[in-house]
Amino acid sequence: MMKQRGILVVVSGFSGVGKGTIMKRLTEKYDNYALSVSATTRDPRAGETDGKDYFFHTAEEFQRMIACDELVEYACYCGNYYGTPRKYVEDQMERGRDVILEIEIQGALKIKAKYPDALLLFVMPPDGETLKKRLSGRNTETPEVIEARLKRASAEADGIESYDYILVNDDLEKCVDELHSLIACQHWQVKRNLDFISRVRGQIKEF
Amino acid sequence: MMKQRGILVVVSGFSGVGKGTIMKRLTEKYDNYALSVSATTRDPRAGETDGKDYFFHTAEEFQRMIACDELVEYACYCGNYYGTPRKYVEDQMERGRDVILEIEIQGALKIKAKYPDALLLFVMPPDGETLKKRLSGRNTETPEVIEARLKRASAEADGIESYDYILVNDDLEKCVDELHSLIACQHWQVKRNLDFISRVRGQIKEF
């Protein structure tokens, strides 16, 4: 079979549900994934590396990228821009690697509109109580921070129906293997195999 | 998570591609599948058992089943009726078992129209040559029989685009595991988890 184009995978989910940990484990365990690095205008935090955690840009640079259509999606949160650089995404897909974007629902919907074959996944906790415990942390945060996190989770609960599949993060290893399996399966979609189908059909028609 | 309704899976594919062997191995290896047994008016062949290979009926009985809407799909080939009894399919799905129908494209399209959530799979050979070898058999068939088989394969090549996924039967064990994985993944579709999503969302909105 011919090398297939990579799949664009959008992973969203509640803050605190463990998306970062899932992505880290997925790329440790399987080597066919490319994690997209977002561009942002916010200041780097302690320990963040340019090009690894984010591509840090000035607002002027970011606006130029928007104007030159160099971002597949972007949004503004709390006065800072965040976006997904197009070149990396398209290069990796062309090379047959599945590209994972960890973004929020507004970005996910923009991606789906631009790339209808993108796979949209939403990570769920097994139940609300589990998420609440994770968000409340180890009592190291102030009640105000915890309160803000819980409010945010509540807002994030809207729009799950726009996604293709859910993933339940109960057991990390199980969740990572299911994520891998879900993405692998999509490579068998008829629409991703039209060249192969057409070739075999041609051979059979000549019988 | 609540017990989910079973998925209706339609498996089609070229004669000679190994559908029967795949089904046999799938049900040996995994116990969550129910294979639907077709009803037919054709005569039993040597070694066929009523209720296992087919449900054998008279034409009068079959027509009564049609009239009473007891079949989810039926068709007439070579003067004989073939159909899928509804009760078994719906009972098994209700019990959470994934039900597999091995039927041809006309039946597959009728199923999709009646059950939009049905999963349509088409089994492909790795290439035309492999299928030709399998259809030509071990030189025990007459050239006429082989010729008829090759012609039929050619006709079967139409309509693959109506299916959701392809499966390539190159290595049997690999193909069976991919089939299992493909079906398992569909249980994570958002549309099959609306109750779970709604419950967790309700819990989170109360934070």
mmCIF file of C-alpha atoms in Angstrom:
data_model
loop_
_atom_site.group_PDB
_atom_site.id
_atom_site.type_symbol
_atom_site.label_atom_id
_atom_site.label_comp_id
_atom_site.label_asym_id
_atom_site.label_seq_id
_atom_site.Cartn_x
_atom_site.Cartn_y
_atom_site.Cartn_z
ATOM 1 C CA MET A 1 0.000 0.000 0.000
ATOM 2 C CA MET A 2 1.168 3.515 -0.722
ATOM 3 C CA LYS A 3 2.305 5.813 2.063
ATOM 4 C CA GLN A 4 -0.783 7.625 3.210
ATOM 5 C CA ARG A 5 -1.033 11.305 4.054
ATOM 6 C CA GLY A 6 -0.989 11.894 7.823
ATOM 7 C CA ILE A 7 -4.163 12.633 9.739
ATOM 8 C CA LEU A 8 -4.778 15.944 11.458
ATOM 9 C CA VAL A 9 -5.960 15.133 14.984
ATOM 10 C CA VAL A 10 -7.435 17.747 17.275
ATOM 11 C CA VAL A 11 -7.423 16.863 20.972
ATOM 12 C CA SER A 12 -9.508 18.979 23.338
ATOM 13 C CA GLY A 13 -10.847 18.335 26.793
ATOM 14 C CA PHE A 14 -11.391 19.776 30.231
ATOM 15 C CA SER A 15 -8.523 21.555 31.976
ATOM 16 C CA GLY A 16 -7.185 19.090 34.493
ATOM 17 C CA VAL A 17 -8.301 16.030 32.566
ATOM 18 C CA GLY A 18 -4.691 15.126 31.772
ATOM 19 C CA LYS A 19 -4.276 16.080 28.091
ATOM 20 C CA GLY A 20 -0.632 17.074 28.537
ATOM 21 C CA THR A 21 0.249 13.797 30.259
ATOM 22 C CA ILE A 22 -1.603 11.799 27.605
ATOM 23 C CA MET A 23 0.283 13.555 24.773
ATOM 24 C CA LYS A 24 3.627 13.063 26.489
ATOM 25 C CA ARG A 25 2.991 9.350 27.008
ATOM 26 C CA LEU A 26 1.595 8.900 23.486
ATOM 27 C CA THR A 27 4.716 10.311 21.849
ATOM 28 C CA GLU A 28 6.995 8.318 24.192
ATOM 29 C CA LYS A 29 5.172 5.115 23.331
ATOM 30 C CA TYR A 30 4.551 5.557 19.595
ATOM 31 C CA ASP A 31 6.809 7.328 17.113
ATOM 32 C CA ASN A 32 4.399 8.175 14.293
ATOM 33 C CA TYR A 33 3.004 11.326 15.877
ATOM 34 C CA ALA A 34 4.036 14.936 15.470
ATOM 35 C CA LEU A 35 2.856 17.311 18.173
ATOM 36 C CA SER A 36 2.185 20.754 16.814
ATOM 37 C CA VAL A 37 3.756 23.609 18.784
ATOM 38 C CA SER A 38 1.587 26.713 19.071
ATOM 39 C CA ALA A 39 2.692 30.249 18.384
ATOM 40 C CA THR A 40 1.822 32.844 21.015
ATOM 41 C CA THR A 41 2.384 36.467 21.963
ATOM 42 C CA ARG A 42 2.234 35.829 25.705
ATOM 43 C CA ASP A 43 5.464 36.025 27.732
ATOM 44 C CA PRO A 44 7.393 32.807 28.331
ATOM 45 C CA ARG A 45 6.933 31.392 31.836
ATOM 46 C CA ALA A 46 9.795 30.045 33.917
ATOM 47 C CA GLY A 47 11.153 26.870 32.353
ATOM 48 C CA GLU A 48 9.410 27.307 28.974
ATOM 49 C CA THR A 49 11.576 26.919 25.867
ATOM 50 C CA ASP A 50 10.957 28.733 22.576
ATOM 51 C CA GLY A 51 10.177 26.202 19.837
ATOM 52 C CA LYS A 52 9.371 23.444 22.332
ATOM 53 C CA ASP A 53 6.588 24.716 24.574
ATOM 54 C CA TYR A 54 5.589 27.572 22.278
ATOM 55 C CA PHE A 55 6.957 29.703 19.501
ATOM 56 C CA PHE A 56 7.117 33.092 21.210
ATOM 57 C CA HIS A 57 6.407 36.079 18.974
ATOM 58 C CA THR A 58 5.759 39.791 19.266
ATOM 59 C CA ALA A 59 2.253 41.009 18.430
ATOM 60 C CA GLU A 60 3.665 42.553 15.223
ATOM 61 C CA GLU A 61 5.166 39.242 14.104
ATOM 62 C CA PHE A 62 1.952 37.410 14.966
ATOM 63 C CA GLN A 63 -0.167 39.881 12.989
ATOM 64 C CA ARG A 64 2.136 39.456 9.998
ATOM 65 C CA MET A 65 1.682 35.658 10.258
ATOM 66 C CA ILE A 66 -2.102 36.125 10.260
ATOM 67 C CA ALA A 67 -1.909 38.459 7.260
ATOM 68 C CA CYS A 68 0.285 35.984 5.327
ATOM 69 C CA ASP A 69 -2.077 33.061 6.099
ATOM 70 C CA GLU A 70 0.697 31.278 7.991
ATOM 71 C CA LEU A 71 -1.647 30.010 10.727
ATOM 72 C CA VAL A 72 -4.260 27.269 10.320
ATOM 73 C CA GLU A 73 -6.198 28.757 13.246
ATOM 74 C CA TYR A 74 -5.648 31.425 15.851
ATOM 75 C CA ALA A 75 -7.513 32.988 18.729
ATOM 76 C CA CYS A 76 -7.097 35.698 21.310
ATOM 77 C CA TYR A 77 -7.380 34.828 25.034
ATOM 78 C CA CYS A 78 -6.784 37.313 27.845
ATOM 79 C CA GLY A 79 -5.178 39.801 25.492
ATOM 80 C CA ASN A 80 -2.701 37.331 23.982
ATOM 81 C CA TYR A 81 -2.741 35.617 20.594
ATOM 82 C CA TYR A 82 -2.409 31.855 20.267
ATOM 83 C CA GLY A 83 -2.237 30.047 16.924
ATOM 84 C CA THR A 84 -1.135 26.955 15.004
ATOM 85 C CA PRO A 85 1.626 27.473 12.407
ATOM 86 C CA ARG A 86 0.549 26.015 9.059
ATOM 87 C CA LYS A 87 3.936 24.971 7.670
ATOM 88 C CA TYR A 88 4.806 22.413 10.352
ATOM 89 C CA VAL A 89 1.318 20.853 10.227
ATOM 90 C CA GLU A 90 1.275 20.475 6.448
ATOM 91 C CA ASP A 91 4.895 19.313 6.142
ATOM 92 C CA GLN A 92 4.375 16.579 8.727
ATOM 93 C CA MET A 93 1.080 15.405 7.178
ATOM 94 C CA GLU A 94 2.746 15.303 3.765
ATOM 95 C CA ARG A 95 5.445 13.065 5.240
ATOM 96 C CA GLY A 96 2.731 10.708 6.470
ATOM 97 C CA ARG A 97 2.927 11.623 10.138
ATOM 98 C CA ASP A 98 -0.256 12.110 12.132
ATOM 99 C CA VAL A 99 -0.222 15.613 13.547
ATOM 100 C CA ILE A 100 -1.801 16.334 16.912
ATOM 101 C CA LEU A 101 -3.099 19.769 17.881
ATOM 102 C CA GLU A 102 -4.071 20.305 21.495
ATOM 103 C CA ILE A 103 -6.488 23.228 21.203
ATOM 104 C CA GLU A 104 -9.815 24.454 22.524
ATOM 105 C CA ILE A 105 -13.201 24.122 20.916
ATOM 106 C CA GLN A 106 -13.202 27.395 18.937
ATOM 107 C CA GLY A 107 -9.936 26.394 17.279
ATOM 108 C CA ALA A 108 -11.178 22.838 16.784
ATOM 109 C CA LEU A 109 -14.201 24.052 14.849
ATOM 110 C CA LYS A 110 -12.049 26.296 12.647
ATOM 111 C CA ILE A 111 -9.785 23.330 11.902
ATOM 112 C CA LYS A 112 -12.775 21.142 10.980
ATOM 113 C CA ALA A 113 -14.090 23.819 8.614
ATOM 114 C CA LYS A 114 -10.701 24.108 6.880
ATOM 115 C CA TYR A 115 -9.733 20.405 7.053
ATOM 116 C CA PRO A 116 -12.969 18.374 6.887
ATOM 117 C CA ASP A 117 -10.992 15.120 7.258
ATOM 118 C CA ALA A 118 -9.530 16.215 10.604
ATOM 119 C CA LEU A 119 -10.333 13.913 13.515
ATOM 120 C CA LEU A 120 -11.782 15.722 16.558
ATOM 121 C CA LEU A 121 -11.317 14.040 19.941
ATOM 122 C CA PHE A 122 -12.532 15.184 23.335
ATOM 123 C CA VAL A 123 -10.969 13.838 26.523
ATOM 124 C CA MET A 124 -13.452 13.224 29.347
ATOM 125 C CA PRO A 125 -12.932 12.342 32.997
ATOM 126 C CA PRO A 126 -14.718 9.127 34.089
ATOM 127 C CA ASP A 127 -17.050 11.357 36.166
ATOM 128 C CA GLY A 128 -17.363 14.918 37.466
ATOM 129 C CA GLU A 129 -16.051 14.085 40.942
ATOM 130 C CA THR A 130 -12.721 12.843 39.542
ATOM 131 C CA LEU A 131 -12.238 16.065 37.588
ATOM 132 C CA LYS A 132 -13.123 18.157 40.643
ATOM 133 C CA LYS A 133 -10.470 16.352 42.705
ATOM 134 C CA ARG A 134 -7.847 16.877 40.004
ATOM 135 C CA LEU A 135 -8.722 20.556 39.674
ATOM 136 C CA SER A 136 -8.643 21.092 43.422
ATOM 137 C CA GLY A 137 -5.068 19.841 43.385
ATOM 138 C CA ARG A 138 -3.054 19.015 46.459
ATOM 139 C CA ASN A 139 -4.319 21.945 48.524
ATOM 140 C CA THR A 140 -1.441 24.063 47.280
ATOM 141 C CA GLU A 141 -3.708 26.486 45.391
ATOM 142 C CA THR A 142 -5.799 29.303 46.818
ATOM 143 C CA PRO A 143 -9.585 28.837 46.949
ATOM 144 C CA GLU A 144 -9.847 31.587 44.288
ATOM 145 C CA VAL A 145 -7.636 29.688 41.837
ATOM 146 C CA ILE A 146 -9.606 26.479 42.413
ATOM 147 C CA GLU A 147 -12.894 28.333 42.012
ATOM 148 C CA ALA A 148 -11.701 29.844 38.700
ATOM 149 C CA ARG A 149 -10.657 26.393 37.439
ATOM 150 C CA LEU A 150 -14.006 24.847 38.305
ATOM 151 C CA LYS A 151 -15.875 27.675 36.545
ATOM 152 C CA ARG A 152 -13.697 27.223 33.476
ATOM 153 C CA ALA A 153 -14.396 23.467 33.380
ATOM 154 C CA SER A 154 -18.094 24.219 33.447
ATOM 155 C CA ALA A 155 -17.751 26.451 30.353
ATOM 156 C CA GLU A 156 -15.610 23.833 28.613
ATOM 157 C CA ALA A 157 -18.423 21.297 28.903
ATOM 158 C CA ASP A 158 -20.274 22.973 26.018
ATOM 159 C CA GLY A 159 -19.710 21.826 22.484
ATOM 160 C CA ILE A 160 -18.610 18.220 23.030
ATOM 161 C CA GLU A 161 -21.203 17.182 20.420
ATOM 162 C CA SER A 162 -19.100 18.844 17.716
ATOM 163 C CA TYR A 163 -16.367 16.228 18.216
ATOM 164 C CA ASP A 164 -16.101 12.851 16.505
ATOM 165 C CA TYR A 165 -15.016 10.676 19.429
ATOM 166 C CA ILE A 166 -14.584 10.911 23.163
ATOM 167 C CA LEU A 167 -11.744 9.366 25.140
ATOM 168 C CA VAL A 168 -12.154 8.603 28.823
ATOM 169 C CA ASN A 169 -9.035 9.213 30.895
ATOM 170 C CA ASP A 170 -9.490 6.826 33.780
ATOM 171 C CA ASP A 171 -6.333 4.742 33.415
ATOM 172 C CA LEU A 172 -3.520 6.606 31.605
ATOM 173 C CA GLU A 173 -1.999 3.653 29.720
ATOM 174 C CA LYS A 174 -5.407 2.426 28.607
ATOM 175 C CA CYS A 175 -6.376 5.918 27.467
ATOM 176 C CA VAL A 176 -3.131 6.363 25.492
ATOM 177 C CA ASP A 177 -3.559 2.987 23.783
ATOM 178 C CA GLU A 178 -7.155 3.813 22.903
ATOM 179 C CA LEU A 179 -6.094 7.149 21.479
ATOM 180 C CA HIS A 180 -3.469 5.418 19.359
ATOM 181 C CA SER A 181 -5.960 2.797 18.215
ATOM 182 C CA LEU A 182 -8.585 5.439 17.370
ATOM 183 C CA ILE A 183 -6.172 7.353 15.161
ATOM 184 C CA ALA A 184 -4.778 4.192 13.545
ATOM 185 C CA CYS A 185 -8.295 3.066 12.612
ATOM 186 C CA GLN A 186 -9.014 6.275 10.745
ATOM 187 C CA HIS A 187 -6.303 5.349 8.249
ATOM 188 C CA TRP A 188 -8.706 2.626 7.013
ATOM 189 C CA GLN A 189 -11.468 5.086 6.123
ATOM 190 C CA VAL A 190 -12.583 4.619 2.536
ATOM 191 C CA LYS A 191 -12.017 8.333 1.823
ATOM 192 C CA ARG A 192 -8.349 8.016 2.815
ATOM 193 C CA ASN A 193 -7.780 5.012 0.536
ATOM 194 C CA LEU A 194 -9.295 6.070 -2.779
ATOM 195 C CA ASP A 195 -6.032 5.583 -4.692
ATOM 196 C CA PHE A 196 -5.551 2.068 -3.344
ATOM 197 C CA ILE A 197 -9.202 1.159 -4.019
ATOM 198 C CA SER A 198 -9.003 2.510 -7.534
ATOM 199 C CA ARG A 199 -5.789 0.592 -8.270
ATOM 200 C CA VAL A 200 -7.093 -2.754 -7.010
ATOM 201 C CA ARG A 201 -10.425 -2.190 -8.761
ATOM 202 C CA GLY A 202 -8.568 -1.524 -11.996
ATOM 203 C CA GLN A 203 -6.652 -4.803 -11.626
ATOM 204 C CA ILE A 204 -9.841 -6.756 -10.915
ATOM 205 C CA LYS A 205 -11.778 -5.201 -13.806
ATOM 206 C CA GLU A 206 -9.121 -6.600 -16.127
ATOM 207 C CA PHE A 207 -9.717 -10.202 -15.058
ATOM 208 C CA MET B 1 -20.044 3.859 32.045
ATOM 209 C CA MET B 2 -23.411 2.445 31.113
ATOM 210 C CA LYS B 3 -23.731 -0.632 28.956
ATOM 211 C CA GLN B 4 -23.859 0.631 25.386
ATOM 212 C CA ARG B 5 -26.143 -0.633 22.656
ATOM 213 C CA GLY B 6 -24.353 -2.982 20.259
ATOM 214 C CA ILE B 7 -23.172 -1.803 16.856
ATOM 215 C CA LEU B 8 -24.588 -3.174 13.641
ATOM 216 C CA VAL B 9 -21.631 -4.060 11.439
ATOM 217 C CA VAL B 10 -22.000 -4.915 7.761
ATOM 218 C CA VAL B 11 -19.087 -6.796 6.235
ATOM 219 C CA SER B 12 -18.917 -7.075 2.455
ATOM 220 C CA GLY B 13 -16.083 -7.859 0.080
ATOM 221 C CA PHE B 14 -15.035 -9.754 -2.988
ATOM 222 C CA SER B 15 -15.873 -13.456 -3.258
ATOM 223 C CA GLY B 16 -12.690 -15.291 -2.436
ATOM 224 C CA VAL B 17 -11.287 -12.523 -0.262
ATOM 225 C CA GLY B 18 -11.723 -14.649 2.850
ATOM 226 C CA LYS B 19 -14.757 -13.111 4.596
ATOM 227 C CA GLY B 20 -15.925 -16.459 5.977
ATOM 228 C CA THR B 21 -12.511 -17.293 7.435
ATOM 229 C CA ILE B 22 -12.213 -13.798 8.951
ATOM 230 C CA MET B 23 -15.627 -14.108 10.632
ATOM 231 C CA LYS B 24 -14.834 -17.570 11.974
ATOM 232 C CA ARG B 25 -11.532 -16.404 13.456
ATOM 233 C CA LEU B 26 -13.033 -13.181 14.823
ATOM 234 C CA THR B 27 -15.692 -15.046 16.806
ATOM 235 C CA GLU B 28 -13.159 -17.633 18.012
ATOM 236 C CA LYS B 29 -10.863 -14.899 19.249
ATOM 237 C CA TYR B 30 -13.331 -12.378 20.682
ATOM 238 C CA ASP B 31 -16.616 -13.187 22.405
ATOM 239 C CA ASN B 32 -18.543 -9.918 22.031
ATOM 240 C CA TYR B 33 -19.777 -10.543 18.514
ATOM 241 C CA ALA B 34 -23.012 -12.068 17.296
ATOM 242 C CA LEU B 35 -23.003 -13.314 13.722
ATOM 243 C CA SER B 36 -26.370 -12.918 12.079
ATOM 244 C CA VAL B 37 -27.676 -16.028 10.298
ATOM 245 C CA SER B 38 -29.517 -15.314 7.045
ATOM 246 C CA ALA B 39 -32.872 -16.723 6.040
ATOM 247 C CA THR B 40 -33.128 -18.233 2.569
ATOM 248 C CA THR B 41 -35.440 -20.153 0.317
ATOM 249 C CA ARG B 42 -32.680 -22.025 -1.481
ATOM 250 C CA ASP B 43 -32.179 -25.729 -0.783
ATOM 251 C CA PRO B 44 -29.674 -26.733 1.906
ATOM 252 C CA ARG B 45 -26.368 -27.985 0.506
ATOM 253 C CA ALA B 46 -24.583 -31.072 1.847
ATOM 254 C CA GLY B 47 -23.321 -30.362 5.371
ATOM 255 C CA GLU B 48 -25.393 -27.210 5.931
ATOM 256 C CA THR B 49 -27.373 -27.025 9.162
ATOM 257 C CA ASP B 50 -30.663 -25.142 9.582
ATOM 258 C CA GLY B 51 -30.210 -22.288 12.088
ATOM 259 C CA LYS B 52 -26.405 -22.375 11.813
ATOM 260 C CA ASP B 53 -25.540 -21.821 8.145
ATOM 261 C CA TYR B 54 -28.974 -20.480 7.177
ATOM 262 C CA PHE B 55 -32.538 -20.537 8.318
ATOM 263 C CA PHE B 56 -34.175 -22.527 5.519
ATOM 264 C CA HIS B 57 -37.701 -21.486 4.613
ATOM 265 C CA THR B 58 -40.282 -22.127 1.910
ATOM 266 C CA ALA B 59 -41.072 -19.250 -0.423
ATOM 267 C CA GLU B 60 -44.489 -18.925 1.307
ATOM 268 C CA GLU B 61 -42.878 -18.577 4.727
ATOM 269 C CA PHE B 62 -40.356 -16.088 3.373
ATOM 270 C CA GLN B 63 -43.070 -13.951 1.793
ATOM 271 C CA ARG B 64 -44.986 -13.944 5.061
ATOM 272 C CA MET B 65 -41.796 -12.711 6.824
ATOM 273 C CA ILE B 66 -41.480 -9.898 4.283
ATOM 274 C CA ALA B 67 -45.132 -8.957 4.721
ATOM 275 C CA CYS B 68 -44.778 -8.904 8.525
ATOM 276 C CA ASP B 69 -41.624 -6.754 8.372
ATOM 277 C CA GLU B 70 -39.608 -9.499 10.026
ATOM 278 C CA LEU B 71 -36.536 -8.917 7.831
ATOM 279 C CA VAL B 72 -34.181 -5.916 8.061
ATOM 280 C CA GLU B 73 -33.199 -6.458 4.422
ATOM 281 C CA TYR B 74 -33.787 -9.085 1.757
ATOM 282 C CA ALA B 75 -32.907 -9.678 -1.855
ATOM 283 C CA CYS B 76 -33.537 -12.204 -4.592
ATOM 284 C CA TYR B 77 -30.556 -13.899 -6.308
ATOM 285 C CA CYS B 78 -30.884 -16.598 -8.952
ATOM 286 C CA GLY B 79 -34.533 -17.159 -8.123
ATOM 287 C CA ASN B 80 -33.978 -17.577 -4.361
ATOM 288 C CA TYR B 81 -34.689 -15.167 -1.515
ATOM 289 C CA TYR B 82 -32.025 -14.242 1.027
ATOM 290 C CA GLY B 83 -32.700 -11.997 4.013
ATOM 291 C CA THR B 84 -31.658 -10.931 7.515
ATOM 292 C CA PRO B 85 -34.142 -11.731 10.317
ATOM 293 C CA ARG B 86 -34.822 -8.614 12.372
ATOM 294 C CA LYS B 87 -35.486 -10.158 15.781
ATOM 295 C CA TYR B 88 -32.032 -11.698 16.281
ATOM 296 C CA VAL B 89 -30.269 -8.509 15.157
ATOM 297 C CA GLU B 90 -32.240 -6.213 17.441
ATOM 298 C CA ASP B 91 -32.188 -8.558 20.457
ATOM 299 C CA GLN B 92 -28.414 -8.900 20.299
ATOM 300 C CA MET B 93 -27.837 -5.158 19.842
ATOM 301 C CA GLU B 94 -30.144 -4.476 22.792
ATOM 302 C CA ARG B 95 -27.982 -6.825 24.891
ATOM 303 C CA GLY B 96 -24.928 -4.786 23.909
ATOM 304 C CA ARG B 97 -23.452 -7.282 21.492
ATOM 305 C CA ASP B 98 -22.050 -6.081 18.184
ATOM 306 C CA VAL B 99 -23.919 -7.840 15.405
ATOM 307 C CA ILE B 100 -22.164 -8.715 12.171
ATOM 308 C CA LEU B 101 -24.006 -9.159 8.889
ATOM 309 C CA GLU B 102 -22.055 -10.592 5.994
ATOM 310 C CA ILE B 103 -24.045 -9.323 3.023
ATOM 311 C CA GLU B 104 -23.601 -7.802 -0.422
ATOM 312 C CA ILE B 105 -23.699 -4.168 -1.375
ATOM 313 C CA GLN B 106 -27.424 -3.890 -2.172
ATOM 314 C CA GLY B 107 -28.243 -5.231 1.280
ATOM 315 C CA ALA B 108 -25.557 -3.061 2.864
ATOM 316 C CA LEU B 109 -27.124 0.102 1.420
ATOM 317 C CA LYS B 110 -30.592 -0.938 2.654
ATOM 318 C CA ILE B 111 -29.142 -1.471 6.129
ATOM 319 C CA LYS B 112 -27.448 1.943 6.109
ATOM 320 C CA ALA B 113 -30.724 3.622 5.086
ATOM 321 C CA LYS B 114 -32.608 1.889 7.918
ATOM 322 C CA TYR B 115 -29.811 2.023 10.538
ATOM 323 C CA PRO B 116 -27.731 5.172 9.862
ATOM 324 C CA ASP B 117 -25.353 4.269 12.715
ATOM 325 C CA ALA B 118 -24.455 0.941 11.094
ATOM 326 C CA LEU B 119 -20.770 0.484 10.323
ATOM 327 C CA LEU B 120 -20.065 -0.591 6.725
ATOM 328 C CA LEU B 121 -16.795 -2.447 6.090
ATOM 329 C CA PHE B 122 -15.422 -3.733 2.806
ATOM 330 C CA VAL B 123 -12.743 -6.432 2.748
ATOM 331 C CA MET B 124 -10.096 -5.950 0.034
ATOM 332 C CA PRO B 125 -7.296 -8.206 -1.179
ATOM 333 C CA PRO B 126 -3.815 -6.613 -1.006
ATOM 334 C CA ASP B 127 -3.868 -6.555 -4.833
ATOM 335 C CA GLY B 128 -5.768 -7.977 -7.812
ATOM 336 C CA GLU B 129 -3.283 -10.788 -8.458
ATOM 337 C CA THR B 130 -3.769 -12.243 -4.971
ATOM 338 C CA LEU B 131 -7.535 -12.334 -5.447
ATOM 339 C CA LYS B 132 -7.162 -13.959 -8.865
ATOM 340 C CA LYS B 133 -5.005 -16.711 -7.379
ATOM 341 C CA ARG B 134 -7.500 -17.350 -4.608
ATOM 342 C CA LEU B 135 -10.414 -17.440 -7.055
ATOM 343 C CA SER B 136 -8.572 -19.785 -9.398
ATOM 344 C CA GLY B 137 -8.244 -22.197 -6.503
ATOM 345 C CA ARG B 138 -6.099 -25.278 -6.523
ATOM 346 C CA ASN B 139 -6.942 -26.268 -10.112
ATOM 347 C CA THR B 140 -9.848 -28.340 -8.863
ATOM 348 C CA GLU B 141 -12.455 -26.137 -10.556
ATOM 349 C CA THR B 142 -13.411 -26.090 -14.237
ATOM 350 C CA PRO B 143 -12.283 -23.085 -16.326
ATOM 351 C CA GLU B 144 -15.977 -22.092 -16.595
ATOM 352 C CA VAL B 145 -16.392 -21.910 -12.817
ATOM 353 C CA ILE B 146 -13.200 -19.856 -12.493
ATOM 354 C CA GLU B 147 -14.283 -17.561 -15.320
ATOM 355 C CA ALA B 148 -17.668 -16.981 -13.640
ATOM 356 C CA ARG B 149 -15.931 -16.173 -10.319
ATOM 357 C CA LEU B 150 -13.590 -13.642 -11.926
ATOM 358 C CA LYS B 151 -16.524 -11.948 -13.698
ATOM 359 C CA ARG B 152 -18.415 -11.748 -10.421
ATOM 360 C CA ALA B 153 -15.428 -10.184 -8.635
ATOM 361 C CA SER B 154 -15.306 -7.533 -11.328
ATOM 362 C CA ALA B 155 -18.964 -6.619 -10.704
ATOM 363 C CA GLU B 156 -18.380 -6.612 -6.926
ATOM 364 C CA ALA B 157 -15.722 -3.915 -7.333
ATOM 365 C CA ASP B 158 -18.425 -1.266 -7.804
ATOM 366 C CA GLY B 159 -19.786 0.620 -4.834
ATOM 367 C CA ILE B 160 -16.846 0.384 -2.409
ATOM 368 C CA GLU B 161 -17.145 4.164 -1.931
ATOM 369 C CA SER B 162 -20.450 3.622 -0.112
ATOM 370 C CA TYR B 163 -18.621 1.900 2.744
ATOM 371 C CA ASP B 164 -17.078 3.548 5.798
ATOM 372 C CA TYR B 165 -13.823 1.607 6.070
ATOM 373 C CA ILE B 166 -11.828 -0.929 4.131
ATOM 374 C CA LEU B 167 -9.961 -3.867 5.618
ATOM 375 C CA VAL B 168 -7.067 -5.462 3.760
ATOM 376 C CA ASN B 169 -6.861 -9.230 4.136
ATOM 377 C CA ASP B 170 -3.185 -9.910 3.626
ATOM 378 C CA ASP B 171 -2.371 -11.603 6.920
ATOM 379 C CA LEU B 172 -5.438 -13.245 8.549
ATOM 380 C CA GLU B 173 -4.560 -12.582 12.214
ATOM 381 C CA LYS B 174 -3.646 -8.974 11.479
ATOM 382 C CA CYS B 175 -6.874 -8.480 9.522
ATOM 383 C CA VAL B 176 -8.995 -10.000 12.315
ATOM 384 C CA ASP B 177 -7.335 -7.809 14.959
ATOM 385 C CA GLU B 178 -7.835 -4.714 12.813
ATOM 386 C CA LEU B 179 -11.492 -5.604 12.314
ATOM 387 C CA HIS B 180 -11.900 -5.978 16.074
ATOM 388 C CA SER B 181 -10.093 -2.703 16.711
ATOM 389 C CA LEU B 182 -12.169 -0.858 14.092
ATOM 390 C CA ILE B 183 -15.430 -1.974 15.669
ATOM 391 C CA ALA B 184 -14.208 -1.317 19.224
ATOM 392 C CA CYS B 185 -13.245 2.257 18.274
ATOM 393 C CA GLN B 186 -16.734 3.049 17.034
ATOM 394 C CA HIS B 187 -18.005 2.617 20.586
ATOM 395 C CA TRP B 188 -16.198 5.884 21.395
ATOM 396 C CA GLN B 189 -18.130 7.908 18.813
ATOM 397 C CA VAL B 190 -19.718 10.960 20.419
ATOM 398 C CA LYS B 191 -23.141 9.963 19.021
ATOM 399 C CA ARG B 192 -22.975 6.622 20.871
ATOM 400 C CA ASN B 193 -22.104 8.286 24.202
ATOM 401 C CA LEU B 194 -24.640 11.074 24.518
ATOM 402 C CA ASP B 195 -26.009 9.775 27.828
ATOM 403 C CA PHE B 196 -22.559 9.562 29.382
ATOM 404 C CA ILE B 197 -21.592 13.018 28.081
ATOM 405 C CA SER B 198 -24.799 14.529 29.369
ATOM 406 C CA ARG B 199 -24.328 12.937 32.818
ATOM 407 C CA VAL B 200 -20.722 14.114 33.243
ATOM 408 C CA ARG B 201 -21.599 17.564 31.901
ATOM 409 C CA GLY B 202 -24.412 17.793 34.434
ATOM 410 C CA GLN B 203 -21.992 16.957 37.257
ATOM 411 C CA ILE B 204 -19.463 19.536 36.049
ATOM 412 C CA LYS B 205 -22.048 22.308 35.597
ATOM 413 C CA GLU B 206 -22.851 21.920 39.320
ATOM 414 C CA PHE B 207 -19.282 22.726 40.427
#
